Amino acid sequence: MTEPMTNAMIETAPAFYKVFVTDIERSIEFYSKCLGFSEDRRIDAGEFDEVVLTPSKQGASIILCSWKDGRAIDGGDAQGPTGYFVSDVDKIAGRMTERGAKAIIGPVDYSGMRIAVLADPDGHQIELLGRGVKTIET
């Protein structure tokens, strides 16, 4: 008889986030310059190309995908933002808007944190989170 698996027995961590982009080179520069990712490898995945970007510290990779036939990407509304802890929300948000991101929220102080939500040049939402901001609840 097999024992049921409990949450304490499961060891897991996010491995990657895969996003389709229209201009893979622009997106490599965006995620590298704004969030410190580095190109790890390129993969020919048949109908599309993949570029694996790894974070500067421990964490999940981003895999940028681009259709070889140039088809448009359709983001839909079933996915929320990918979130990143950063050292300076305002500085990183500014760097992102300089490189084509669109500000959606903030930067603002919210629930004890500094946050901002932006859309990358392809419209994928990114949430920046800073720690240690003290806010006064009223």
Short mmCIF file of C-alpha atoms in Angstrom, two decimals, residues 5 8 10 15 18 20 30 32-33 36 45 49 55 59 64 66 71 76 78 91 104 109 111 118-119 123 125 128 138:
data_model
loop_
_atom_site.label_atom_id
_atom_site.label_comp_id
_atom_site.label_asym_id
_atom_site.label_seq_id
_atom_site.Cartn_x
_atom_site.Cartn_y
_atom_site.Cartn_z
CA MET A 5 1.71 12.20 -0.90
CA ALA A 8 5.62 18.36 2.80
CA ILE A 10 6.59 17.46 -2.67
CA ALA A 15 11.52 25.94 -13.75
CA LYS A 18 7.45 30.44 -21.73
CA PHE A 20 5.72 34.03 -27.36
CA PHE A 30 14.53 43.88 -22.98
CA SER A 32 18.48 41.18 -20.22
CA LYS A 33 18.84 44.94 -19.79
CA GLY A 36 19.30 40.97 -15.61
CA ALA A 45 11.60 23.70 -31.69
CA ASP A 49 12.51 29.10 -32.11
CA PRO A 55 18.20 34.87 -14.10
CA GLY A 59 15.05 31.36 -9.96
CA LEU A 64 11.20 33.38 -25.36
CA SER A 66 9.03 33.18 -31.82
CA ARG A 71 2.29 34.70 -37.34
CA GLY A 76 -5.82 36.46 -24.66
CA ALA A 78 -6.34 33.92 -19.36
CA LYS A 91 14.41 52.39 -11.25
CA ILE A 104 -0.20 49.80 -16.24
CA ASP A 109 3.04 51.45 -2.29
CA SER A 111 0.15 46.28 1.25
CA LEU A 118 3.97 47.01 -16.83
CA ALA A 119 3.44 45.41 -20.22
CA GLY A 123 2.00 43.16 -24.14
CA GLN A 125 2.34 41.83 -18.12
CA LEU A 128 7.68 44.25 -10.07
CA THR A 138 -6.17 53.64 7.49
#
